Amino acid sequence: MSDDINKYFNGLLQKVSGLYVIQITDRDGVPLLHVSQEKNVDFALMPSFIPTFTTACDQAGKLGLGRNKTIISMYSNYQVVQMNKLPLILTFVGAENCNTGHILALEHQVEAYLENIKLAVTEA
Amino acid sequence: METQLDKVLTECLVQQDTVGALVANPQGLCLGAKGIINPNVSGIGMAISEQVAKLEPENNAPATICLYSGNKRCIIQKDGEITGIIYKHATESSNN
């Protein structure tokens, strides 16, 4: 099962040009799945990276626009798309010119696979 | 601010058989959509146009892509920084 999921996310990584990393963690940043291209993007694994997103998400929820679903952060060399799929956090790291719209469109495609991981997290 | 964009999309929609139209920026994000079209297809449309452009890297003329499905046609054209995606009903003549 986990092999299937790994294979699927590796396939996704190949489909979106300029996408370096897909990472699934729990809300504390514990990595559950990590697939990456050869390019090393270490910052996505920094211990403070995911909890910072969780905090930002909670704060953004207070703006009165409803629950925050996605945060897109553009940097000079990278772009980071993080999706709030509690109890999971989905993180995509890509090149600065990577197709953001394509990454956002993956949200619905991965839903079925996330259900399996969610189940494992909630049971643990 | 987007009045001009809105006007262009409205003009697209009045064309024969057109169901929906949208325009996307270089990041694949939807700038505007009208009619029956999911704004989420902007990213995938951009990705398709980028892949098609690789078929003829020497050619600078914008490629027009036409995808035929059972009951609709999807037309994608990238021009400079903007990509346009139009959904049309598949007519009898277009299916032949």
PDB file of C-alpha atoms in Angstrom:
ATOM      1  CA  MET A   1       0.000   0.000   0.000  1.00  0.00           C
ATOM      2  CA  SER A   2       2.689   2.495   1.036  1.00  0.00           C
ATOM      3  CA  ASP A   3       4.640   1.513  -2.063  1.00  0.00           C
ATOM      4  CA  ASP A   4       1.629   2.419  -4.180  1.00  0.00           C
ATOM      5  CA  ILE A   5       1.325   5.806  -2.507  1.00  0.00           C
ATOM      6  CA  ASN A   6       5.034   6.458  -2.890  1.00  0.00           C
ATOM      7  CA  LYS A   7       4.907   5.522  -6.553  1.00  0.00           C
ATOM      8  CA  TYR A   8       1.877   7.725  -7.137  1.00  0.00           C
ATOM      9  CA  PHE A   9       3.477  10.811  -5.572  1.00  0.00           C
ATOM     10  CA  ASN A  10       6.731  10.154  -7.431  1.00  0.00           C
ATOM     11  CA  GLY A  11       4.689  10.110 -10.629  1.00  0.00           C
ATOM     12  CA  LEU A  12       3.101  13.428  -9.684  1.00  0.00           C
ATOM     13  CA  LEU A  13       6.532  14.914  -9.150  1.00  0.00           C
ATOM     14  CA  GLN A  14       7.489  13.995 -12.712  1.00  0.00           C
ATOM     15  CA  LYS A  15       4.261  15.407 -14.132  1.00  0.00           C
ATOM     16  CA  VAL A  16       4.702  18.952 -12.847  1.00  0.00           C
ATOM     17  CA  SER A  17       7.784  20.528 -14.364  1.00  0.00           C
ATOM     18  CA  GLY A  18       9.895  22.448 -11.878  1.00  0.00           C
ATOM     19  CA  LEU A  19       8.454  20.667  -8.845  1.00  0.00           C
ATOM     20  CA  TYR A  20      11.231  19.524  -6.489  1.00  0.00           C
ATOM     21  CA  VAL A  21       9.561  18.105  -3.402  1.00  0.00           C
ATOM     22  CA  ILE A  22       6.214  16.740  -2.233  1.00  0.00           C
ATOM     23  CA  GLN A  23       5.996  16.170   1.466  1.00  0.00           C
ATOM     24  CA  ILE A  24       3.189  14.947   3.666  1.00  0.00           C
ATOM     25  CA  THR A  25       3.487  15.520   7.383  1.00  0.00           C
ATOM     26  CA  ASP A  26       1.216  15.698  10.379  1.00  0.00           C
ATOM     27  CA  ARG A  27       0.466  19.124  11.867  1.00  0.00           C
ATOM     28  CA  ASP A  28       3.549  18.938  14.111  1.00  0.00           C
ATOM     29  CA  GLY A  29       5.837  18.418  11.137  1.00  0.00           C
ATOM     30  CA  VAL A  30       6.456  14.681  11.573  1.00  0.00           C
ATOM     31  CA  PRO A  31       7.221  13.445   8.035  1.00  0.00           C
ATOM     32  CA  LEU A  32       4.914  10.721   6.758  1.00  0.00           C
ATOM     33  CA  LEU A  33       5.912  10.774   3.110  1.00  0.00           C
ATOM     34  CA  HIS A  34       8.670  12.615   1.278  1.00  0.00           C
ATOM     35  CA  VAL A  35       9.372  12.383  -2.429  1.00  0.00           C
ATOM     36  CA  SER A  36      11.918  14.601  -4.116  1.00  0.00           C
ATOM     37  CA  GLN A  37      13.830  15.201  -7.313  1.00  0.00           C
ATOM     38  CA  GLU A  38      17.607  15.040  -7.319  1.00  0.00           C
ATOM     39  CA  LYS A  39      17.760  18.691  -6.338  1.00  0.00           C
ATOM     40  CA  ASN A  40      18.217  18.919  -2.594  1.00  0.00           C
ATOM     41  CA  VAL A  41      15.746  21.186  -0.861  1.00  0.00           C
ATOM     42  CA  ASP A  42      16.711  20.774   2.768  1.00  0.00           C
ATOM     43  CA  PHE A  43      14.709  23.638   4.194  1.00  0.00           C
ATOM     44  CA  ALA A  44      11.475  21.709   3.694  1.00  0.00           C
ATOM     45  CA  LEU A  45      12.708  19.276   6.338  1.00  0.00           C
ATOM     46  CA  MET A  46      13.663  21.943   8.884  1.00  0.00           C
ATOM     47  CA  PRO A  47      11.919  21.268  12.205  1.00  0.00           C
ATOM     48  CA  SER A  48      10.399  24.773  12.329  1.00  0.00           C
ATOM     49  CA  PHE A  49       9.062  24.731   8.769  1.00  0.00           C
ATOM     50  CA  ILE A  50       5.731  22.930   9.208  1.00  0.00           C
ATOM     51  CA  PRO A  51       4.780  24.259  12.670  1.00  0.00           C
ATOM     52  CA  THR A  52       5.289  27.797  11.262  1.00  0.00           C
ATOM     53  CA  PHE A  53       2.781  27.012   8.520  1.00  0.00           C
ATOM     54  CA  THR A  54       0.325  25.597  11.065  1.00  0.00           C
ATOM     55  CA  THR A  55       0.586  28.787  13.120  1.00  0.00           C
ATOM     56  CA  ALA A  56       0.217  31.001  10.019  1.00  0.00           C
ATOM     57  CA  CYS A  57      -2.814  28.958   9.002  1.00  0.00           C
ATOM     58  CA  ASP A  58      -4.439  29.380  12.408  1.00  0.00           C
ATOM     59  CA  GLN A  59      -3.796  33.131  12.322  1.00  0.00           C
ATOM     60  CA  ALA A  60      -5.113  33.455   8.744  1.00  0.00           C
ATOM     61  CA  GLY A  61      -8.289  31.750   9.897  1.00  0.00           C
ATOM     62  CA  LYS A  62      -8.944  34.735  12.139  1.00  0.00           C
ATOM     63  CA  LEU A  63      -9.275  37.131   9.188  1.00  0.00           C
ATOM     64  CA  GLY A  64     -12.949  36.300   8.945  1.00  0.00           C
ATOM     65  CA  LEU A  65     -12.675  34.747   5.491  1.00  0.00           C
ATOM     66  CA  GLY A  66     -13.322  31.212   6.672  1.00  0.00           C
ATOM     67  CA  ARG A  67     -10.891  28.392   7.293  1.00  0.00           C
ATOM     68  CA  ASN A  68      -7.516  28.853   5.627  1.00  0.00           C
ATOM     69  CA  LYS A  69      -6.891  26.105   3.076  1.00  0.00           C
ATOM     70  CA  THR A  70      -3.697  26.969   1.207  1.00  0.00           C
ATOM     71  CA  ILE A  71      -0.700  29.248   1.628  1.00  0.00           C
ATOM     72  CA  ILE A  72       1.531  30.013  -1.369  1.00  0.00           C
ATOM     73  CA  SER A  73       4.906  31.516  -0.522  1.00  0.00           C
ATOM     74  CA  MET A  74       7.040  32.894  -3.349  1.00  0.00           C
ATOM     75  CA  TYR A  75      10.762  33.284  -2.768  1.00  0.00           C
ATOM     76  CA  SER A  76      13.559  34.403  -5.083  1.00  0.00           C
ATOM     77  CA  ASN A  77      14.617  30.810  -5.852  1.00  0.00           C
ATOM     78  CA  TYR A  78      11.700  28.689  -4.726  1.00  0.00           C
ATOM     79  CA  GLN A  79       7.982  28.636  -4.299  1.00  0.00           C
ATOM     80  CA  VAL A  80       6.275  26.739  -1.515  1.00  0.00           C
ATOM     81  CA  VAL A  81       2.638  25.678  -1.668  1.00  0.00           C
ATOM     82  CA  GLN A  82       1.264  24.314   1.590  1.00  0.00           C
ATOM     83  CA  MET A  83      -2.173  22.812   1.948  1.00  0.00           C
ATOM     84  CA  ASN A  84      -4.086  22.395   5.134  1.00  0.00           C
ATOM     85  CA  LYS A  85      -5.618  18.907   5.029  1.00  0.00           C
ATOM     86  CA  LEU A  86      -5.864  18.328   8.751  1.00  0.00           C
ATOM     87  CA  PRO A  87      -4.648  16.130  10.318  1.00  0.00           C
ATOM     88  CA  LEU A  88      -2.209  16.275   7.395  1.00  0.00           C
ATOM     89  CA  ILE A  89      -0.145  19.088   5.905  1.00  0.00           C
ATOM     90  CA  LEU A  90       0.777  18.820   2.247  1.00  0.00           C
ATOM     91  CA  THR A  91       3.887  20.730   1.177  1.00  0.00           C
ATOM     92  CA  PHE A  92       5.024  21.291  -2.400  1.00  0.00           C
ATOM     93  CA  VAL A  93       8.356  22.961  -3.105  1.00  0.00           C
ATOM     94  CA  GLY A  94       9.110  24.042  -6.656  1.00  0.00           C
ATOM     95  CA  ALA A  95      11.172  26.426  -8.745  1.00  0.00           C
ATOM     96  CA  GLU A  96      10.164  30.087  -8.637  1.00  0.00           C
ATOM     97  CA  ASN A  97       8.694  29.795 -12.152  1.00  0.00           C
ATOM     98  CA  CYS A  98       6.935  26.477 -11.526  1.00  0.00           C
ATOM     99  CA  ASN A  99       3.280  26.218 -12.573  1.00  0.00           C
ATOM    100  CA  THR A 100       1.454  27.190  -9.368  1.00  0.00           C
ATOM    101  CA  GLY A 101      -1.954  26.572 -10.917  1.00  0.00           C
ATOM    102  CA  HIS A 102      -0.965  23.013 -11.747  1.00  0.00           C
ATOM    103  CA  ILE A 103       0.156  22.371  -8.165  1.00  0.00           C
ATOM    104  CA  LEU A 104      -3.140  23.747  -6.862  1.00  0.00           C
ATOM    105  CA  ALA A 105      -5.050  21.496  -9.257  1.00  0.00           C
ATOM    106  CA  LEU A 106      -3.343  18.455  -7.693  1.00  0.00           C
ATOM    107  CA  GLU A 107      -5.308  19.056  -4.496  1.00  0.00           C
ATOM    108  CA  HIS A 108      -8.375  17.198  -5.741  1.00  0.00           C
ATOM    109  CA  GLN A 109      -6.364  14.456  -7.414  1.00  0.00           C
ATOM    110  CA  VAL A 110      -4.503  13.409  -4.272  1.00  0.00           C
ATOM    111  CA  GLU A 111      -7.578  13.415  -2.036  1.00  0.00           C
ATOM    112  CA  ALA A 112      -8.201   9.642  -2.336  1.00  0.00           C
ATOM    113  CA  TYR A 113      -4.608   8.790  -1.456  1.00  0.00           C
ATOM    114  CA  LEU A 114      -4.640  11.182   1.492  1.00  0.00           C
ATOM    115  CA  GLU A 115      -7.656   9.403   2.968  1.00  0.00           C
ATOM    116  CA  ASN A 116      -5.545   6.274   3.489  1.00  0.00           C
ATOM    117  CA  ILE A 117      -2.776   8.222   5.192  1.00  0.00           C
ATOM    118  CA  LYS A 118      -5.282  10.163   7.310  1.00  0.00           C
ATOM    119  CA  LEU A 119      -6.715   6.890   8.530  1.00  0.00           C
ATOM    120  CA  ALA A 120      -3.264   5.696   9.565  1.00  0.00           C
ATOM    121  CA  VAL A 121      -2.585   8.970  11.421  1.00  0.00           C
ATOM    122  CA  THR A 122      -5.874   9.061  13.313  1.00  0.00           C
ATOM    123  CA  GLU A 123      -5.554   5.401  14.322  1.00  0.00           C
ATOM    124  CA  ALA A 124      -1.999   5.888  15.616  1.00  0.00           C
TER     125      ALA A 124
ATOM    126  CA  MET B   1      -9.191  46.952 -12.919  1.00  0.00           C
ATOM    127  CA  GLU B   2     -10.212  43.821 -14.783  1.00  0.00           C
ATOM    128  CA  THR B   3     -12.925  45.482 -16.875  1.00  0.00           C
ATOM    129  CA  GLN B   4     -10.955  44.941 -20.077  1.00  0.00           C
ATOM    130  CA  LEU B   5     -10.395  41.290 -19.224  1.00  0.00           C
ATOM    131  CA  ASP B   6     -14.061  40.880 -18.438  1.00  0.00           C
ATOM    132  CA  LYS B   7     -14.960  42.441 -21.796  1.00  0.00           C
ATOM    133  CA  VAL B   8     -12.701  40.034 -23.701  1.00  0.00           C
ATOM    134  CA  LEU B   9     -14.152  37.017 -21.887  1.00  0.00           C
ATOM    135  CA  THR B  10     -17.698  38.216 -22.564  1.00  0.00           C
ATOM    136  CA  GLU B  11     -16.820  38.639 -26.266  1.00  0.00           C
ATOM    137  CA  CYS B  12     -15.495  35.057 -26.298  1.00  0.00           C
ATOM    138  CA  LEU B  13     -18.662  33.715 -24.750  1.00  0.00           C
ATOM    139  CA  VAL B  14     -20.967  35.195 -27.391  1.00  0.00           C
ATOM    140  CA  GLN B  15     -19.152  33.255 -30.116  1.00  0.00           C
ATOM    141  CA  GLN B  16     -20.986  30.274 -31.552  1.00  0.00           C
ATOM    142  CA  ASP B  17     -20.855  27.024 -29.510  1.00  0.00           C
ATOM    143  CA  THR B  18     -18.726  28.607 -26.761  1.00  0.00           C
ATOM    144  CA  VAL B  19     -19.495  27.266 -23.303  1.00  0.00           C
ATOM    145  CA  GLY B  20     -16.799  28.888 -21.164  1.00  0.00           C
ATOM    146  CA  ALA B  21     -13.575  30.844 -21.358  1.00  0.00           C
ATOM    147  CA  LEU B  22     -10.724  31.681 -19.024  1.00  0.00           C
ATOM    148  CA  VAL B  23      -7.362  33.399 -19.083  1.00  0.00           C
ATOM    149  CA  ALA B  24      -4.332  32.367 -17.049  1.00  0.00           C
ATOM    150  CA  ASN B  25      -1.101  34.121 -16.074  1.00  0.00           C
ATOM    151  CA  PRO B  26       2.434  32.635 -16.480  1.00  0.00           C
ATOM    152  CA  GLN B  27       2.121  30.991 -13.042  1.00  0.00           C
ATOM    153  CA  GLY B  28      -0.907  29.058 -14.244  1.00  0.00           C
ATOM    154  CA  LEU B  29      -3.234  31.028 -12.007  1.00  0.00           C
ATOM    155  CA  CYS B  30      -6.659  32.009 -13.286  1.00  0.00           C
ATOM    156  CA  LEU B  31      -6.997  35.745 -14.053  1.00  0.00           C
ATOM    157  CA  GLY B  32     -10.637  35.515 -15.001  1.00  0.00           C
ATOM    158  CA  ALA B  33     -13.225  32.963 -16.054  1.00  0.00           C
ATOM    159  CA  LYS B  34     -16.690  33.188 -17.572  1.00  0.00           C
ATOM    160  CA  GLY B  35     -19.288  30.602 -18.441  1.00  0.00           C
ATOM    161  CA  ILE B  36     -19.160  26.918 -17.561  1.00  0.00           C
ATOM    162  CA  ILE B  37     -15.458  26.343 -16.934  1.00  0.00           C
ATOM    163  CA  ASN B  38     -13.617  25.339 -13.784  1.00  0.00           C
ATOM    164  CA  PRO B  39     -10.995  27.987 -12.834  1.00  0.00           C
ATOM    165  CA  ASN B  40      -8.778  25.119 -11.610  1.00  0.00           C
ATOM    166  CA  VAL B  41      -8.088  24.026 -15.207  1.00  0.00           C
ATOM    167  CA  SER B  42      -5.915  27.125 -15.728  1.00  0.00           C
ATOM    168  CA  GLY B  43      -2.822  25.357 -14.353  1.00  0.00           C
ATOM    169  CA  ILE B  44      -3.338  22.193 -16.360  1.00  0.00           C
ATOM    170  CA  GLY B  45      -4.094  24.194 -19.521  1.00  0.00           C
ATOM    171  CA  MET B  46      -0.843  26.123 -19.053  1.00  0.00           C
ATOM    172  CA  ALA B  47       1.068  22.871 -18.521  1.00  0.00           C
ATOM    173  CA  ILE B  48      -0.376  21.418 -21.744  1.00  0.00           C
ATOM    174  CA  SER B  49       0.556  24.543 -23.735  1.00  0.00           C
ATOM    175  CA  GLU B  50       4.100  24.448 -22.313  1.00  0.00           C
ATOM    176  CA  GLN B  51       4.524  20.805 -23.306  1.00  0.00           C
ATOM    177  CA  VAL B  52       3.167  21.471 -26.803  1.00  0.00           C
ATOM    178  CA  ALA B  53       5.558  24.415 -27.240  1.00  0.00           C
ATOM    179  CA  LYS B  54       8.435  21.950 -26.714  1.00  0.00           C
ATOM    180  CA  LEU B  55       7.424  20.066 -29.881  1.00  0.00           C
ATOM    181  CA  GLU B  56       8.740  22.906 -32.005  1.00  0.00           C
ATOM    182  CA  PRO B  57      11.200  24.930 -29.940  1.00  0.00           C
ATOM    183  CA  GLU B  58      12.375  26.872 -33.008  1.00  0.00           C
ATOM    184  CA  ASN B  59       8.909  28.109 -33.809  1.00  0.00           C
ATOM    185  CA  ASN B  60       7.998  31.293 -31.956  1.00  0.00           C
ATOM    186  CA  ALA B  61       4.446  31.485 -33.262  1.00  0.00           C
ATOM    187  CA  PRO B  62       1.944  30.659 -30.517  1.00  0.00           C
ATOM    188  CA  ALA B  63       0.586  27.129 -30.859  1.00  0.00           C
ATOM    189  CA  THR B  64      -3.149  26.526 -30.741  1.00  0.00           C
ATOM    190  CA  ILE B  65      -4.157  23.256 -29.128  1.00  0.00           C
ATOM    191  CA  CYS B  66      -7.544  21.686 -29.687  1.00  0.00           C
ATOM    192  CA  LEU B  67      -8.633  18.771 -27.526  1.00  0.00           C
ATOM    193  CA  TYR B  68     -11.736  16.840 -28.518  1.00  0.00           C
ATOM    194  CA  SER B  69     -13.796  14.962 -25.977  1.00  0.00           C
ATOM    195  CA  GLY B  70     -17.206  13.302 -26.207  1.00  0.00           C
ATOM    196  CA  ASN B  71     -19.338  16.428 -26.178  1.00  0.00           C
ATOM    197  CA  LYS B  72     -16.926  19.342 -25.863  1.00  0.00           C
ATOM    198  CA  ARG B  73     -13.839  20.843 -27.428  1.00  0.00           C
ATOM    199  CA  CYS B  74     -11.125  22.576 -25.444  1.00  0.00           C
ATOM    200  CA  ILE B  75      -9.036  25.163 -27.262  1.00  0.00           C
ATOM    201  CA  ILE B  76      -5.828  26.400 -25.644  1.00  0.00           C
ATOM    202  CA  GLN B  77      -3.628  29.160 -26.950  1.00  0.00           C
ATOM    203  CA  LYS B  78      -0.602  30.700 -25.300  1.00  0.00           C
ATOM    204  CA  ASP B  79       0.315  34.175 -26.434  1.00  0.00           C
ATOM    205  CA  GLY B  80       3.236  35.727 -24.614  1.00  0.00           C
ATOM    206  CA  GLU B  81       2.492  35.696 -20.921  1.00  0.00           C
ATOM    207  CA  ILE B  82      -1.206  34.983 -21.229  1.00  0.00           C
ATOM    208  CA  THR B  83      -2.852  31.637 -21.910  1.00  0.00           C
ATOM    209  CA  GLY B  84      -6.447  31.470 -23.046  1.00  0.00           C
ATOM    210  CA  ILE B  85      -8.621  28.388 -22.614  1.00  0.00           C
ATOM    211  CA  ILE B  86     -11.987  28.092 -24.327  1.00  0.00           C
ATOM    212  CA  TYR B  87     -14.552  25.312 -23.974  1.00  0.00           C
ATOM    213  CA  LYS B  88     -16.872  24.771 -26.932  1.00  0.00           C
ATOM    214  CA  HIS B  89     -19.635  22.325 -27.739  1.00  0.00           C
ATOM    215  CA  ALA B  90     -18.381  19.673 -30.125  1.00  0.00           C
ATOM    216  CA  THR B  91     -20.338  20.160 -33.327  1.00  0.00           C
ATOM    217  CA  GLU B  92     -21.065  17.398 -35.815  1.00  0.00           C
ATOM    218  CA  SER B  93     -18.617  18.860 -38.334  1.00  0.00           C
ATOM    219  CA  SER B  94     -15.806  19.161 -35.751  1.00  0.00           C
ATOM    220  CA  ASN B  95     -16.132  15.483 -34.833  1.00  0.00           C
ATOM    221  CA  ASN B  96     -15.592  14.336 -38.414  1.00  0.00           C
TER     222      ASN B  96
END
